[in-house]
Coordinates of N, CA and C in Angstrom, one line a residue:
Q1 N -14.6 -8.0 -6.2 CA -15.2 -7.9 -7.6 C -14.6 -6.7 -7.9
V2 N -13.8 -7.0 -8.9 CA -13.2 -5.7 -9.9 C -13.4 -5.3 -11.4
Q3 N -13.8 -4.3 -11.7 CA -14.0 -3.8 -12.9 C -13.1 -3.2 -13.6
L4 N -12.7 -3.6 -14.8 CA -11.6 -2.8 -15.6 C -12.0 -2.3 -17.0
V5 N -11.9 -1.1 -17.1 CA -12.2 -0.4 -18.5 C -11.3 0.2 -19.3
E6 N -10.6 -0.3 -20.5 CA -9.5 0.5 -21.1 C -10.1 1.7 -22.0
S7 N -9.1 2.3 -22.1 CA -9.4 3.6 -23.3 C -8.0 4.2 -23.8
G8 N -8.2 4.9 -25.0 CA -7.1 5.7 -25.4 C -6.5 4.9 -26.4
G9 N -7.1 4.0 -27.0 CA -6.5 3.2 -28.4 C -6.5 4.0 -29.5
G10 N -6.1 3.9 -30.6 CA -6.3 4.2 -31.8 C -5.3 4.3 -33.0
S11 N -5.5 4.8 -34.1 CA -4.5 4.5 -35.3 C -3.8 5.7 -35.5
V12 N -2.1 5.2 -35.5 CA -1.1 6.1 -35.5 C 0.0 5.7 -36.6
Q13 N 0.7 6.4 -36.8 CA 1.9 6.6 -37.9 C 2.8 5.8 -37.1
A14 N 3.9 5.1 -37.7 CA 5.1 4.3 -37.0 C 5.8 5.7 -36.4
G15 N 6.4 5.7 -35.2 CA 7.2 6.4 -34.7 C 6.2 7.3 -33.7
G16 N 4.7 7.2 -33.6 CA 4.0 8.2 -33.1 C 4.0 7.5 -31.5
S17 N 2.7 8.2 -30.9 CA 2.8 7.9 -29.5 C 1.3 7.7 -29.0
L18 N 0.8 7.0 -28.1 CA -0.4 6.8 -27.6 C -0.3 6.6 -26.0
R19 N -1.2 6.9 -25.3 CA -1.4 6.7 -23.9 C -2.8 6.1 -23.7
L20 N -2.7 4.5 -23.4 CA -3.6 4.1 -22.7 C -3.9 4.0 -21.3
S21 N -5.3 3.8 -21.1 CA -5.7 4.0 -19.6 C -6.6 3.1 -19.3
C22 N -6.5 2.3 -18.1 CA -7.5 1.2 -17.6 C -8.1 2.0 -16.2
A23 N -9.1 2.1 -16.3 CA -9.8 2.6 -15.1 C -10.5 1.5 -14.1
A24 N -10.1 1.2 -12.9 CA -10.4 0.3 -12.1 C -11.7 0.6 -11.2
S25 N -12.6 -0.2 -10.8 CA -13.5 0.2 -10.0 C -14.0 -1.2 -9.1
G26 N -14.5 -1.2 -8.2 CA -14.9 -2.0 -7.1 C -13.9 -2.4 -6.3
N27 N -13.4 -3.5 -5.8 CA -12.6 -3.7 -4.8 C -11.1 -3.4 -5.1
T28 N -10.7 -2.1 -5.5 CA -9.6 -2.3 -5.7 C -8.4 -2.4 -4.9
A29 N -8.8 -2.2 -3.8 CA -7.7 -2.4 -2.6 C -7.2 -3.6 -2.6
S30 N -7.9 -4.7 -3.3 CA -7.2 -6.2 -3.4 C -6.3 -6.3 -4.4
I31 N -6.1 -5.4 -5.3 CA -5.3 -5.7 -6.3 C -3.8 -5.5 -6.0
R32 N -2.9 -6.5 -6.7 CA -1.5 -6.4 -6.1 C -0.8 -6.4 -7.4
T33 N -1.3 -6.6 -8.6 CA -0.2 -6.8 -9.7 C -1.3 -6.3 -11.0
M34 N -1.1 -5.3 -11.5 CA -1.8 -5.0 -13.0 C -0.8 -4.9 -14.2
T35 N -1.2 -5.7 -15.3 CA -0.3 -5.9 -16.4 C -1.2 -5.5 -17.6
W36 N -0.5 -5.1 -18.5 CA -1.0 -4.7 -19.9 C -0.7 -6.0 -20.8
F37 N -1.7 -6.6 -21.4 CA -1.4 -7.5 -22.2 C -1.9 -7.3 -23.7
R38 N -1.3 -7.9 -24.6 CA -1.8 -7.3 -26.1 C -2.1 -8.6 -27.2
Q39 N -2.8 -8.6 -28.0 CA -3.1 -9.9 -29.0 C -3.3 -9.4 -30.1
A40 N -2.4 -9.6 -31.2 CA -2.8 -9.4 -32.7 C -3.4 -10.7 -33.3
P41 N -4.1 -10.4 -34.4 CA -4.7 -11.4 -35.1 C -3.8 -12.4 -35.4
G42 N -4.4 -13.7 -35.1 CA -3.6 -14.9 -35.4 C -2.5 -15.3 -34.4
K43 N -2.0 -14.3 -33.4 CA -1.1 -14.3 -32.4 C -1.7 -15.0 -30.9
E44 N -0.8 -15.6 -30.4 CA -1.2 -15.6 -28.9 C -1.0 -14.2 -28.2
R45 N -1.9 -14.1 -27.0 CA -2.2 -13.0 -26.4 C -0.7 -13.0 -25.4
E46 N 0.2 -11.9 -25.3 CA 1.2 -11.9 -24.9 C 1.5 -10.7 -23.6
A47 N 2.3 -10.9 -22.5 CA 2.2 -9.7 -21.7 C 3.3 -8.8 -22.3
V48 N 2.9 -7.3 -21.9 CA 3.6 -6.4 -22.4 C 4.3 -5.6 -21.3
A49 N 3.6 -5.3 -20.2 CA 4.4 -4.4 -19.1 C 3.3 -4.9 -18.1
S50 N 4.0 -4.7 -16.8 CA 3.4 -5.3 -15.3 C 4.0 -4.1 -14.6
I51 N 3.0 -3.9 -13.6 CA 3.4 -3.3 -12.4 C 3.0 -4.0 -11.0
Y52 N 3.8 -4.3 -10.2 CA 3.4 -4.7 -8.8 C 3.0 -3.5 -7.8
T53 N 1.9 -3.4 -7.8 CA 1.1 -2.0 -7.4 C 1.8 -1.6 -5.8
P54 N 1.7 -2.2 -4.8 CA 2.4 -1.7 -3.5 C 3.7 -1.0 -3.6
V55 N 4.6 -1.4 -4.4 CA 5.8 -0.8 -4.4 C 6.0 -0.2 -5.8
R56 N 5.1 -0.3 -6.8 CA 5.5 0.3 -8.2 C 6.5 -0.2 -9.0
M57 N 6.9 -1.5 -8.6 CA 7.7 -2.2 -9.0 C 7.3 -2.7 -10.6
T58 N 8.1 -2.7 -11.9 CA 7.6 -2.7 -13.0 C 8.5 -3.7 -14.0
Y59 N 7.7 -4.3 -14.7 CA 8.2 -5.4 -15.8 C 7.9 -5.0 -17.1
Y60 N 8.9 -5.3 -18.0 CA 8.5 -5.0 -19.6 C 8.8 -6.0 -20.1
H61 N 8.1 -6.5 -21.3 CA 8.7 -7.4 -22.4 C 9.6 -6.7 -23.2
D62 N 10.7 -7.5 -23.3 CA 11.9 -7.0 -23.9 C 11.9 -6.3 -25.5
S63 N 10.6 -6.4 -26.3 CA 10.2 -5.8 -27.2 C 9.7 -4.4 -27.2
V64 N 9.3 -4.3 -25.9 CA 9.0 -2.7 -25.6 C 9.5 -1.9 -24.6
K65 N 10.6 -2.1 -24.1 CA 11.7 -1.7 -23.0 C 12.4 -0.4 -24.1
G66 N 12.3 0.5 -23.1 CA 12.8 1.8 -23.5 C 11.9 2.5 -24.3
R67 N 10.5 2.1 -24.7 CA 9.5 2.8 -25.5 C 8.4 2.7 -24.8
F68 N 8.0 1.8 -23.8 CA 6.8 2.0 -23.2 C 6.9 2.1 -21.8
T69 N 6.1 2.9 -21.1 CA 6.0 3.1 -19.6 C 4.7 2.9 -19.1
I70 N 4.7 1.9 -17.9 CA 3.5 1.7 -17.2 C 3.6 2.4 -15.8
S71 N 2.6 3.0 -15.6 CA 2.4 3.8 -14.3 C 1.0 3.6 -13.9
Q72 N 0.8 3.9 -12.4 CA -0.3 3.7 -11.8 C -0.8 5.4 -10.9
D73 N -2.1 5.6 -11.0 CA -2.3 6.6 -10.1 C -3.2 6.1 -9.2
N74 N -3.0 5.7 -7.9 CA -3.8 5.4 -6.8 C -5.0 6.3 -6.7
A75 N -4.8 7.7 -6.6 CA -6.1 8.5 -6.4 C -7.1 8.2 -7.3
K76 N -6.7 8.1 -8.7 CA -7.9 7.9 -9.5 C -8.1 6.4 -9.9
N77 N -7.3 5.4 -9.4 CA -7.6 4.2 -9.4 C -7.3 3.7 -10.9
T78 N -6.3 4.1 -11.5 CA -6.2 4.2 -13.0 C -4.8 3.6 -13.3
L79 N -4.7 2.6 -14.1 CA -3.5 2.2 -15.0 C -3.2 2.9 -16.1
Y80 N -1.7 3.1 -16.4 CA -1.5 3.7 -17.7 C -0.5 3.0 -18.4
L81 N -0.6 3.2 -19.7 CA 0.4 2.7 -20.5 C 0.8 3.6 -21.7
Q82 N 2.1 4.4 -21.4 CA 2.6 5.6 -22.6 C 3.2 4.8 -23.3
M83 N 3.0 4.7 -24.5 CA 3.4 4.1 -25.6 C 4.1 5.1 -26.7
N84 N 5.4 5.1 -26.9 CA 6.3 6.0 -27.3 C 7.1 5.4 -28.8
S85 N 7.4 5.8 -29.7 CA 8.0 5.2 -30.9 C 7.4 3.8 -31.2
L86 N 6.0 4.1 -31.6 CA 5.5 2.9 -31.9 C 5.8 2.3 -33.2
K87 N 5.8 1.2 -33.4 CA 6.2 0.2 -34.4 C 4.9 -0.6 -35.0
P88 N 4.9 -0.8 -36.0 CA 3.8 -1.7 -36.8 C 3.3 -3.1 -36.2
E89 N 4.6 -3.7 -35.6 CA 4.3 -4.8 -34.8 C 3.8 -4.7 -33.5
D90 N 3.7 -3.3 -33.3 CA 3.0 -3.3 -32.0 C 1.3 -3.4 -32.0
T91 N 0.7 -3.2 -33.3 CA -0.6 -3.3 -33.6 C -1.1 -4.5 -32.9
A92 N -2.0 -4.5 -32.1 CA -2.9 -5.4 -31.4 C -4.1 -4.8 -30.5
M93 N -4.9 -5.6 -30.1 CA -5.8 -5.4 -29.1 C -4.9 -5.4 -27.7
Y94 N -5.0 -4.3 -27.0 CA -4.4 -4.1 -25.7 C -5.4 -4.4 -24.8
Y95 N -5.1 -5.3 -23.5 CA -6.0 -5.4 -22.6 C -5.2 -5.1 -21.3
C96 N -5.9 -4.6 -20.1 CA -5.3 -4.6 -18.8 C -6.0 -5.5 -17.8
A97 N -5.2 -6.2 -17.0 CA -5.7 -7.3 -16.3 C -5.1 -7.1 -14.9
A98 N -6.0 -7.6 -13.9 CA -5.5 -7.5 -12.6 C -5.6 -8.9 -11.8
K99 N -4.7 -9.2 -10.8 CA -4.7 -10.0 -10.0 C -4.5 -9.8 -8.6
T100 N -5.0 -10.6 -7.6 CA -5.1 -10.3 -6.1 C -4.2 -11.5 -5.8
V101 N -3.7 -12.7 -6.3 CA -2.8 -13.6 -5.9 C -1.4 -13.7 -6.3
Y102 N -0.6 -14.6 -5.7 CA 0.7 -14.6 -6.2 C 0.8 -15.3 -7.4
G103 N 1.9 -15.1 -8.3 CA 2.0 -15.7 -9.5 C 3.0 -14.6 -10.6
S104 N 3.5 -15.5 -11.4 CA 4.5 -14.8 -12.3 C 3.6 -13.6 -13.1
W105 N 4.0 -12.6 -13.5 CA 3.4 -11.4 -14.1 C 3.2 -11.7 -15.3
T106 N 3.5 -12.9 -16.0 CA 3.2 -13.4 -17.7 C 2.3 -14.3 -17.4
S107 N 1.9 -15.0 -16.2 CA 1.1 -16.1 -16.1 C -0.5 -15.5 -16.4
Q108 N -1.1 -15.8 -17.5 CA -2.4 -15.2 -17.8 C -3.5 -16.1 -16.6
P109 N -3.2 -17.2 -16.6 CA -4.3 -17.8 -15.8 C -4.4 -17.1 -14.4
S110 N -3.3 -16.7 -13.8 CA -3.6 -15.9 -12.5 C -4.2 -14.8 -12.4
Y111 N -4.6 -14.3 -13.5 CA -5.4 -12.9 -13.5 C -7.0 -13.2 -13.5
R112 N -7.4 -12.8 -12.8 CA -8.8 -13.0 -12.4 C -9.7 -11.8 -13.1
Y113 N -9.2 -10.9 -13.4 CA -10.1 -9.6 -14.0 C -9.3 -9.2 -15.1
W114 N -10.1 -8.9 -16.3 CA -9.7 -8.4 -17.6 C -10.5 -7.5 -18.0
G115 N -10.2 -6.4 -18.7 CA -11.1 -5.2 -19.2 C -11.4 -6.0 -20.6
Q116 N -12.1 -4.8 -21.4 CA -12.6 -5.3 -22.6 C -11.7 -5.1 -23.8
G117 N -10.7 -4.6 -23.6 CA -9.5 -4.2 -24.6 C -9.9 -2.9 -25.5
T118 N -8.7 -2.2 -26.0 CA -8.6 -1.4 -26.8 C -7.8 -1.2 -27.8
Q119 N -8.1 -1.1 -29.1 CA -7.6 -1.6 -30.3 C -6.2 -0.4 -30.6
V120 N -5.2 -0.8 -30.8 CA -4.2 0.0 -31.3 C -3.5 -0.4 -32.8
T121 N -3.7 0.4 -33.7 CA -3.2 0.2 -34.8 C -2.0 1.3 -35.5
V122 N -0.8 0.6 -35.7 CA 0.4 1.5 -36.2 C 0.6 1.0 -37.5
S123 N 0.5 2.2 -38.4 CA 0.7 2.0 -39.9 C 2.2 2.2 -40.2
S124 N 3.0 1.7 -41.2 CA 4.3 2.1 -41.5 C 4.2 3.2 -42.9

């Protein structure tokens, strides 16, 4: 069992920055991949950034490459998403998710554990 709790969301102007955090607890040693997803109203949930935790290999959606950075702090069992140069189209509820099994980083059914979400709003 793994529990995930996101924090760090808020409202910023376009061009601003936010850092999201996802604190993991429980059987964190079983986690192999952690991913940030986001969902805007009326839109499908999409994968934003992911990290294969054993070797810290990262993946990013094309729309956030060069602007967002995903990282992990093993000592604190925490996942981060540093978001710079934010755009209005980044506005969404952001969720962290973790999986312990093989699967594509974008395959949502493969993620067993999900956080409650944190809202990011970017104004123009």
